[in-house]
Short mmCIF file of C-alpha atoms in Angstrom, two decimals:
data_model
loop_
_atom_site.label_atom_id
_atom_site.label_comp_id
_atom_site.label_asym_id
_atom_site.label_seq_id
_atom_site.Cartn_x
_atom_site.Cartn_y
_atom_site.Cartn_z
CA UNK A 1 0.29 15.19 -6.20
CA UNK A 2 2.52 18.03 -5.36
CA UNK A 3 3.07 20.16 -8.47
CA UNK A 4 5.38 22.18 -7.40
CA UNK A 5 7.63 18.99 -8.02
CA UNK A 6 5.66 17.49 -10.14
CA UNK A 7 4.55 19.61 -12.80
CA UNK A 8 2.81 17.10 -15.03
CA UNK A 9 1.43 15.67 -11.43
CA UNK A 10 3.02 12.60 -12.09
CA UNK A 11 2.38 11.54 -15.87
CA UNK A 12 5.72 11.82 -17.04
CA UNK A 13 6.76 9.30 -14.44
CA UNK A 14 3.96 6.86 -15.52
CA UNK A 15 4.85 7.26 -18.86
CA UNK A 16 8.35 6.33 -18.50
CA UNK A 17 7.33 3.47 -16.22
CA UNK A 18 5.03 2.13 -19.33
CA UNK A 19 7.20 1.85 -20.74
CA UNK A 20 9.56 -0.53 -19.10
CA UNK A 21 6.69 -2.53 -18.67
CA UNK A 22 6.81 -1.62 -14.63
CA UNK A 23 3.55 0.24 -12.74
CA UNK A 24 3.17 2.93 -10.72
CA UNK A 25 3.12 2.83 -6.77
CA UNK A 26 3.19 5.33 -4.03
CA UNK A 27 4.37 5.33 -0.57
CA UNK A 28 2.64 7.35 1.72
CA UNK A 29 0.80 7.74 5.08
CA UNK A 30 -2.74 7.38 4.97
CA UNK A 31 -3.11 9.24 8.32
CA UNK A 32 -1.37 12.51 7.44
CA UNK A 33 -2.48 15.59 5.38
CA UNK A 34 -0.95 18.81 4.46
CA UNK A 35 -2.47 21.93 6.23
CA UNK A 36 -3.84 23.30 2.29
CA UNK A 37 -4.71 20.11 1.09
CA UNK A 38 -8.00 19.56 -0.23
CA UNK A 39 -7.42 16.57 2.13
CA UNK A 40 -7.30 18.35 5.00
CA UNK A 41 -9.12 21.24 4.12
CA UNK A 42 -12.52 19.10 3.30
CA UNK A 43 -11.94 16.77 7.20
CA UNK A 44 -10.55 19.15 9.54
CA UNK A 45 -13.06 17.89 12.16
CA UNK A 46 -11.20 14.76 11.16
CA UNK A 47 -7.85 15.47 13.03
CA UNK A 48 -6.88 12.65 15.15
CA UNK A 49 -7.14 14.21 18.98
CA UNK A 50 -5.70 12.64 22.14
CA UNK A 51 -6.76 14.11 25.25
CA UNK A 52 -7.60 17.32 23.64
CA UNK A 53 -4.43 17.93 21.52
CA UNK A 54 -4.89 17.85 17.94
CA UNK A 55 -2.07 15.30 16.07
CA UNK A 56 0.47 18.07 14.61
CA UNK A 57 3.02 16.33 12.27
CA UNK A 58 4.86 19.78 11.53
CA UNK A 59 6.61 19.54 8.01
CA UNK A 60 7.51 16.28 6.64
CA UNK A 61 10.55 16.12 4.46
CA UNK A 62 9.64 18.89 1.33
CA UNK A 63 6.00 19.29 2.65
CA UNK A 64 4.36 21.86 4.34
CA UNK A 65 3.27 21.26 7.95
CA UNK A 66 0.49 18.78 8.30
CA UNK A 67 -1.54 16.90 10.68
CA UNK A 68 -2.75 13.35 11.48
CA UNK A 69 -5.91 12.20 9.90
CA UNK A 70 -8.71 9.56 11.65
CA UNK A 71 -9.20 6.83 9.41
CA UNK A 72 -12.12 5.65 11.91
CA UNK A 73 -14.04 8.68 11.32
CA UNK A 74 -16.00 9.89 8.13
CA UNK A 75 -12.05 10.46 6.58
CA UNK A 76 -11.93 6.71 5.38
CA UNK A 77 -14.48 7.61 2.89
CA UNK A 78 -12.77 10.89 1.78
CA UNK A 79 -9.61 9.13 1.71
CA UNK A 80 -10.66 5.77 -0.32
CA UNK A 81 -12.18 8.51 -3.08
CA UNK A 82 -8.29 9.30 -3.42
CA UNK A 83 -7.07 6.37 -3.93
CA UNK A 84 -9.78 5.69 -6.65
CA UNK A 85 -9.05 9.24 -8.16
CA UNK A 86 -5.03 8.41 -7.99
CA UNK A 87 -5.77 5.16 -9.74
CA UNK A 88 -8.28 5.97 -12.68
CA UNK A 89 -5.99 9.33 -13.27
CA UNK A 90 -2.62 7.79 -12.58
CA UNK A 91 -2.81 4.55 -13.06
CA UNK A 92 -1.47 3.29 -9.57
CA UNK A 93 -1.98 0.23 -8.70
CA UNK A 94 0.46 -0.30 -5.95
CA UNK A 95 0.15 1.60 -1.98
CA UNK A 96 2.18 1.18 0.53
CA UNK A 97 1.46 2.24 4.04
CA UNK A 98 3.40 3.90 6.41
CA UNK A 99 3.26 5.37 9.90
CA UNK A 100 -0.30 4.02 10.61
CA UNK A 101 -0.13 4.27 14.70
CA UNK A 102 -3.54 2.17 16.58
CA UNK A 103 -3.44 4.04 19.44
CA UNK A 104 -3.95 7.27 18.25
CA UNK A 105 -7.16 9.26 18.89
CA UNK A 106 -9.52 9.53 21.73
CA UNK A 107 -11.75 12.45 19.88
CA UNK A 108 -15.14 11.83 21.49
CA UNK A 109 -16.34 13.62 17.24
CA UNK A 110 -15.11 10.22 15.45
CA UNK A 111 -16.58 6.68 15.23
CA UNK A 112 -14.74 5.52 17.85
CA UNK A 113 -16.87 6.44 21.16
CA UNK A 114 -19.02 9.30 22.21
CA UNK A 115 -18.58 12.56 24.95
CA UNK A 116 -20.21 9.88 27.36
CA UNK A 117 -17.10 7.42 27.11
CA UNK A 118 -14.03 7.77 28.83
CA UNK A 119 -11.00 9.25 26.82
CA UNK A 120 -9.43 5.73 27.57
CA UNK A 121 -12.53 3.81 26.40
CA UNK A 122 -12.44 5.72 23.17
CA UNK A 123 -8.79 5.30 22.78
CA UNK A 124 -9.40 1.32 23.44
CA UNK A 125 -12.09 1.81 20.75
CA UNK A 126 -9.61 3.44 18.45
CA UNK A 127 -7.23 0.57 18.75
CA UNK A 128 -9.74 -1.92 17.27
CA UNK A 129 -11.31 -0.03 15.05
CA UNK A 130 -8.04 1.28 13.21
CA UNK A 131 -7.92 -2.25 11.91
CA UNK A 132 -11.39 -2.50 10.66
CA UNK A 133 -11.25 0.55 8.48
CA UNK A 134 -8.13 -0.50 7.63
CA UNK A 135 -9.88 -3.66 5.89
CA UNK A 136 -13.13 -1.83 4.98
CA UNK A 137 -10.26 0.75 2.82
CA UNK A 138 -8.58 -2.12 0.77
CA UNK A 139 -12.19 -4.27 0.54
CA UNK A 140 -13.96 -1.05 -1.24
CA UNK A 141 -10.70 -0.33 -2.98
CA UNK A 142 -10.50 -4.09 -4.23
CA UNK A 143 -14.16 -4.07 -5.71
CA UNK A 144 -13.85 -0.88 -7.72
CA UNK A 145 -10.14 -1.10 -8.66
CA UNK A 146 -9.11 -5.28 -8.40
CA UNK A 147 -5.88 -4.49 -9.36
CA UNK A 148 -4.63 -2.50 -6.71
CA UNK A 149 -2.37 -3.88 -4.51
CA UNK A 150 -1.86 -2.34 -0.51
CA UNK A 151 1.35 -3.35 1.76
CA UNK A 152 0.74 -1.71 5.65
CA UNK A 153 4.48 -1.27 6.43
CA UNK A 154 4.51 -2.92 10.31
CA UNK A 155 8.11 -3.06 11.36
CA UNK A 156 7.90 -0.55 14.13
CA UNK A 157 5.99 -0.84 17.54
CA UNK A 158 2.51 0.22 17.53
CA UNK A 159 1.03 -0.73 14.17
CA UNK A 160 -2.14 -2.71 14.08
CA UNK A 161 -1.01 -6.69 13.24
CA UNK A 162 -4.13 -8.90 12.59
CA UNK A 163 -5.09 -11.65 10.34
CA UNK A 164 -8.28 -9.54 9.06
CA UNK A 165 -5.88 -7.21 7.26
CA UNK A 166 -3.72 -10.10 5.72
CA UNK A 167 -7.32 -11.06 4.08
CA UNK A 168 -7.51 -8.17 2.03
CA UNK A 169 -3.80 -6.92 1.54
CA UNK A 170 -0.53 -7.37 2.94
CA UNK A 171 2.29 -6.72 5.32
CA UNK A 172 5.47 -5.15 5.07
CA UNK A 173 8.49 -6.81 7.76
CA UNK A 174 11.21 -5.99 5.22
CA UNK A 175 12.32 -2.59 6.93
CA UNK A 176 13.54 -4.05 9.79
CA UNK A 177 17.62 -2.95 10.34
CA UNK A 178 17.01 0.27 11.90
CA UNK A 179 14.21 -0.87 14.02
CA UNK A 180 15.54 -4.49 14.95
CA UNK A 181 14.86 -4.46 18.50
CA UNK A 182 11.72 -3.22 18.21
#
């Protein structure tokens, strides 16, 4: 949590919510870290790479610049630890996912192909494997926190789409005015 805009890091927002009876969820991108962020900062062999060229968000709306984060690479495990720590110290329960791309990285340093496969092999291997930790993210997250709740937000092109993910959480088509015809 930002403190800079959230002072309390959030509390006084839960506290408020508590009591209107409503919970707390966050919308964010799971693939996308803040240059300073103990995110970033513990995974930056983590950077989703295409061809060489590390994923550079630049700033996102009031953040500082930041850059893409491979969920099929040792990351997922950083990153489910967060969502645990958001929910035992927070209380959320709800996630949604944005921005979630599954044809991202070709880095030959993730879990997702080695210096010996071809950047488009790796890429392929990407695609599919996107999905799984996807899954593997909500499953852990489901057996230590049941309550939690994850929507993947899949109304633009390129998002992963798969039954496997609609065992463990769900998808959100809502969003759809802007991005009709795609």
């Amino acid at each position: 949590v930002n403190t800079d805009f959230f002072a309390d890091s959030l509390k006084d927002i839960k506290n408020k919510l508590d009591s209107y009876g409503m919970k707390l969820g966050l919308w964010l991108n799971p693939i996308v870290a803040a240059k300073t962020s103990e995110v970033y900062l513990n995974n930056p062999d983590c950077v989703i790479s295409k061809d060489g060229t590390k994923s550079y968000w630049g700033k996102i709306w009031e953040t500082e610049e930041s850059f893409g984060m491979c969920l099929v690479s040792r990351y997922s495990e950083f990153f489910i630890q967060k969502l645990i720590e958001l929910n035992d110290k927070l209380g959320v329960t709800y996630f949604k996912w944005d921005a979630v791309g599954q044809y991202d990285c070709n880095s030959h340093l993730h879990n997702h192909g080695a210096v010996d496969n071809t950047p488009q092999e790796r890429l392929e291997c990407y695609s599919y494997g996107i999905g799984l930790a996807m899954i593997k993210i909500v499953e852990e997250l489901s057996k230590r926190c049941p309550e939690i709740i994850v929507d993947f937000d899949v109304t633009e092109g390129g998002r992963f789409m798969g039954l496997g993910f609609l065992s463990v959480g769900r998808f959100f088509l809502i969003n759809n005015g802007p991005y009709f015809s795609d």
